[in-house]
Amino acid sequence: DVKVTQSSRYLVKRTGEKVFLECVQDMDHENMFWYRQDPGLGLRLIYFSYDVKMKEKGDIPEGYSVSREKKERFSLILESASTNQTSMYLCASSRQYTGELFFGEGSRLTVL
Amino acid sequence: AQSVTQLGSHVSVSEGALVLLRCNYSSSVPPYLFWYVQYPNQGLQLLLKYTSAATLVKGINGFEAEFKKSETSFHLTKPSAHMSDAAEYFCAVTEIGGNQFYFGTGTSLTVIP
């Protein structure tokens, strides 16, 4: 069964802490994405990557960075967490140009 | 850029009634279209997709959607709602040959016993 795995389902961090969210896919997909989901705002794209070491900014990249050192792994980094980054974070992957996103279970981050 | 509009952020139906969730997209070129479902505290799961084959697309759990180019719509329907259909539903679009996806803001479906 195809799978996108996010390392942490629930995290609680303090303001100013560095936060790593890890995502691994086992489908050999070229594309990987990080979305943020907030009530009433739907899914907003933070960053995506279409190849190893490649990254593109999405709609809301401020305050975030990403790393893709291996094809199967895409990490989202919050250098200095703030309370307005409290949210659900969703990782997804897709094959190049053929559509259909596969999602992980999500990581719910609370920043105090 | 593409945009997706889902009319109605909350929809309530009685168990056994018709489910209709609306989605309109903005594109001069027919894109690929998707409906995803999200159950509480879970990720999104694909319900169905349109990729320029038949305009009426059947998905999982008895859902279907019809692509209407003239109306730029891709509404989701199910003839008879079940309690287990209560969830958040998202419409999404991507350009053919593109890699970026654009999502609607979601519709929360409540099923009343």
Coordinates of C-alpha atoms in Angstrom, one line a residue:
Chain A
D1 CA 0.0 0.0 0.0
V2 CA 1.4 3.4 -1.0
K3 CA 2.3 5.6 1.9
V4 CA 3.3 9.1 3.0
T5 CA 4.4 9.1 6.6
Q6 CA 4.8 12.1 8.7
S7 CA 7.0 11.7 11.7
S8 CA 4.9 13.3 14.4
R9 CA 1.1 13.5 14.6
Y10 CA 1.1 16.0 17.5
L11 CA 3.7 18.4 18.7
V12 CA 3.8 21.1 21.3
K13 CA 6.6 23.6 21.1
R14 CA 7.5 26.9 22.7
T15 CA 7.9 30.3 21.0
G16 CA 11.3 30.6 19.5
E17 CA 12.1 26.9 19.3
K18 CA 13.3 25.3 16.1
V19 CA 10.9 22.7 14.8
F20 CA 11.5 19.9 12.3
L21 CA 8.6 18.2 10.6
E22 CA 9.7 15.1 8.6
C23 CA 7.9 13.4 5.7
V24 CA 8.8 10.2 3.9
Q25 CA 7.1 8.7 0.9
D26 CA 7.6 5.1 -0.5
M27 CA 6.2 5.6 -4.0
D28 CA 9.3 7.0 -5.7
H29 CA 7.5 10.2 -6.4
E30 CA 9.3 13.2 -7.9
N31 CA 7.2 15.9 -6.3
M32 CA 6.7 16.6 -2.6
F33 CA 4.7 19.3 -1.0
W34 CA 4.1 20.9 2.4
Y35 CA 0.7 22.5 3.1
R36 CA -0.7 24.3 6.0
Q37 CA -4.4 23.8 6.9
D38 CA -6.4 26.3 8.9
P39 CA -10.2 26.5 9.5
G40 CA -11.9 28.5 6.8
L41 CA -8.7 28.9 4.8
G42 CA -8.4 25.5 3.3
L43 CA -4.9 24.2 2.3
R44 CA -2.2 26.7 1.6
L45 CA 1.0 25.7 -0.1
I46 CA 4.2 26.5 1.9
Y47 CA 6.9 24.9 -0.3
F48 CA 7.2 22.2 -2.9
S49 CA 10.0 20.2 -4.4
Y50 CA 10.1 18.5 -7.8
D51 CA 13.5 16.9 -7.4
V52 CA 16.2 16.2 -4.9
K53 CA 17.8 19.5 -3.6
M54 CA 15.2 21.5 -5.5
K55 CA 12.6 23.7 -3.9
E56 CA 10.1 26.2 -4.9
K57 CA 8.2 28.7 -2.7
G58 CA 4.5 28.3 -2.4
D59 CA 2.0 30.9 -1.3
I60 CA 3.1 31.3 2.3
P61 CA 6.8 30.5 2.6
E62 CA 7.6 33.2 5.2
G63 CA 8.9 31.7 8.5
Y64 CA 9.5 28.3 6.9
S65 CA 12.3 26.5 5.1
V66 CA 12.6 23.0 3.6
S67 CA 15.2 20.4 2.9
R68 CA 15.2 17.6 0.4
E69 CA 18.4 15.7 0.5
K70 CA 16.9 12.4 -0.6
K71 CA 14.1 11.7 -3.1
E72 CA 11.9 10.0 -0.5
R73 CA 12.3 12.6 2.3
F74 CA 11.0 16.2 2.5
S75 CA 11.5 18.2 5.7
L76 CA 9.8 21.4 6.8
I77 CA 11.7 23.6 9.2
L78 CA 10.4 26.4 11.4
E79 CA 13.6 28.2 12.4
S80 CA 11.9 30.1 15.3
A81 CA 8.4 29.0 16.0
S82 CA 5.7 31.6 16.6
T83 CA 2.2 31.3 17.9
N84 CA 0.7 32.1 14.5
Q85 CA 2.3 29.0 13.2
T86 CA 0.0 26.8 15.3
S87 CA -1.7 24.8 12.6
M88 CA -2.1 21.4 10.9
Y89 CA 0.7 20.6 8.5
L90 CA 0.1 18.2 5.7
C91 CA 2.8 16.6 3.5
A92 CA 1.9 15.2 0.1
S93 CA 3.6 13.6 -2.9
S94 CA 2.8 13.1 -6.5
R95 CA 4.3 11.7 -9.7
Q96 CA 5.7 14.2 -12.1
Y97 CA 3.0 15.7 -14.4
T98 CA 0.4 13.0 -13.8
G99 CA -1.6 14.5 -11.0
E100 CA -3.1 13.1 -7.9
L101 CA -1.6 14.0 -4.6
F102 CA -1.1 11.4 -1.9
F103 CA -1.3 12.8 1.7
G104 CA 0.2 11.9 5.0
E105 CA -1.9 11.9 8.2
G106 CA -0.9 15.4 9.1
S107 CA 1.1 16.9 12.0
R108 CA -0.8 19.1 14.4
L109 CA 1.6 21.7 15.8
T110 CA 0.8 23.9 18.8
V111 CA 3.2 26.7 19.6
L112 CA 2.8 28.2 23.1
Chain B
A1 CA -3.0 31.0 -11.4
Q2 CA -5.9 28.8 -11.1
S3 CA -8.6 29.3 -8.4
V4 CA -11.2 27.0 -7.0
T5 CA -14.5 28.1 -5.4
Q6 CA -16.5 25.8 -3.2
L7 CA -19.9 27.3 -2.5
G8 CA -21.1 26.6 1.0
S9 CA -18.5 26.1 3.8
H10 CA -21.1 24.0 5.7
V11 CA -23.7 21.7 4.3
S12 CA -26.2 19.6 6.3
V13 CA -28.3 16.8 4.9
S14 CA -30.5 14.2 6.4
E15 CA -29.4 10.6 6.3
G16 CA -30.7 9.1 3.0
A17 CA -30.9 12.4 1.3
L18 CA -29.0 13.6 -1.8
V19 CA -25.6 15.1 -1.2
L20 CA -24.5 17.9 -3.5
L21 CA -21.3 19.8 -2.9
R22 CA -20.4 22.5 -5.4
C23 CA -17.1 23.3 -7.0
N24 CA -16.2 25.8 -9.7
Y25 CA -12.8 26.5 -11.1
S26 CA -11.3 29.3 -13.1
S27 CA -9.3 28.1 -16.1
S28 CA -9.5 28.7 -19.9
V29 CA -8.1 25.3 -20.5
P30 CA -9.8 22.2 -18.9
P31 CA -7.6 21.0 -16.1
Y32 CA -7.4 17.9 -14.0
L33 CA -10.0 18.0 -11.2
F34 CA -10.1 16.2 -7.9
W35 CA -12.3 15.7 -4.9
Y36 CA -10.7 14.8 -1.6
V37 CA -12.2 13.8 1.7
Q38 CA -10.8 14.4 5.1
Y39 CA -12.0 12.7 8.3
P40 CA -11.3 14.3 11.6
N41 CA -7.6 14.4 12.5
Q42 CA -6.6 12.6 9.3
G43 CA -4.9 13.6 6.0
L44 CA -6.8 13.9 2.8
Q45 CA -7.9 10.9 0.8
L46 CA -8.8 10.9 -2.9
L47 CA -12.5 10.4 -3.6
L48 CA -12.3 10.7 -7.4
K49 CA -10.5 12.5 -10.2
Y50 CA -11.3 13.8 -13.7
T51 CA -8.4 13.6 -16.2
S52 CA -10.1 14.4 -19.5
A53 CA -11.7 11.1 -20.2
A54 CA -15.4 10.6 -19.3
T55 CA -17.1 13.7 -18.0
L56 CA -19.0 11.7 -15.4
V57 CA -16.6 10.3 -12.9
K58 CA -17.4 7.7 -10.3
G59 CA -15.4 7.5 -7.1
I60 CA -15.3 5.6 -3.8
N61 CA -18.1 5.3 -1.3
G62 CA -20.8 5.9 -3.9
F63 CA -19.7 9.4 -4.8
E64 CA -19.6 10.8 -8.3
A65 CA -18.9 14.1 -10.0
E66 CA -19.6 15.6 -13.4
F67 CA -17.2 17.8 -15.3
K68 CA -19.1 20.6 -17.1
K69 CA -16.8 22.7 -19.2
S70 CA -19.4 25.3 -20.1
E71 CA -20.1 25.9 -16.5
T72 CA -16.5 25.4 -15.3
S73 CA -17.9 23.2 -12.6
F74 CA -17.2 19.9 -11.0
H75 CA -19.9 19.3 -8.5
L76 CA -19.8 16.2 -6.2
T77 CA -23.0 14.2 -5.6
K78 CA -24.1 11.1 -3.8
P79 CA -27.7 9.8 -4.1
S80 CA -28.2 8.8 -0.5
A81 CA -26.1 10.2 2.4
H82 CA -24.8 7.9 5.1
M83 CA -23.7 8.9 8.6
S84 CA -20.2 7.9 7.7
D85 CA -20.1 10.6 5.0
A86 CA -19.7 13.3 7.6
A87 CA -16.3 14.9 6.8
E88 CA -14.6 17.8 5.2
Y89 CA -14.5 17.8 1.4
F90 CA -12.0 19.6 -0.8
C91 CA -12.1 20.3 -4.5
A92 CA -8.7 20.7 -6.2
V93 CA -7.4 21.5 -9.7
T94 CA -4.1 21.1 -11.4
E95 CA -3.1 22.1 -14.9
I96 CA -2.6 19.3 -17.3
G97 CA 1.2 18.7 -17.3
G98 CA 1.5 21.0 -14.3
N99 CA 2.8 20.1 -10.8
Q100 CA 1.0 22.7 -8.7
F101 CA -2.4 22.0 -7.1
Y102 CA -5.0 24.6 -6.1
F103 CA -7.5 23.8 -3.4
G104 CA -10.9 25.2 -2.5
T105 CA -11.5 26.2 1.1
G106 CA -13.5 23.1 1.8
T107 CA -17.0 22.1 2.6
S108 CA -17.9 20.5 5.9
L109 CA -20.7 17.9 5.5
T110 CA -22.9 17.1 8.4
V111 CA -25.3 14.2 8.1
I112 CA -28.4 14.4 10.4
P113 CA -29.9 11.1 11.6

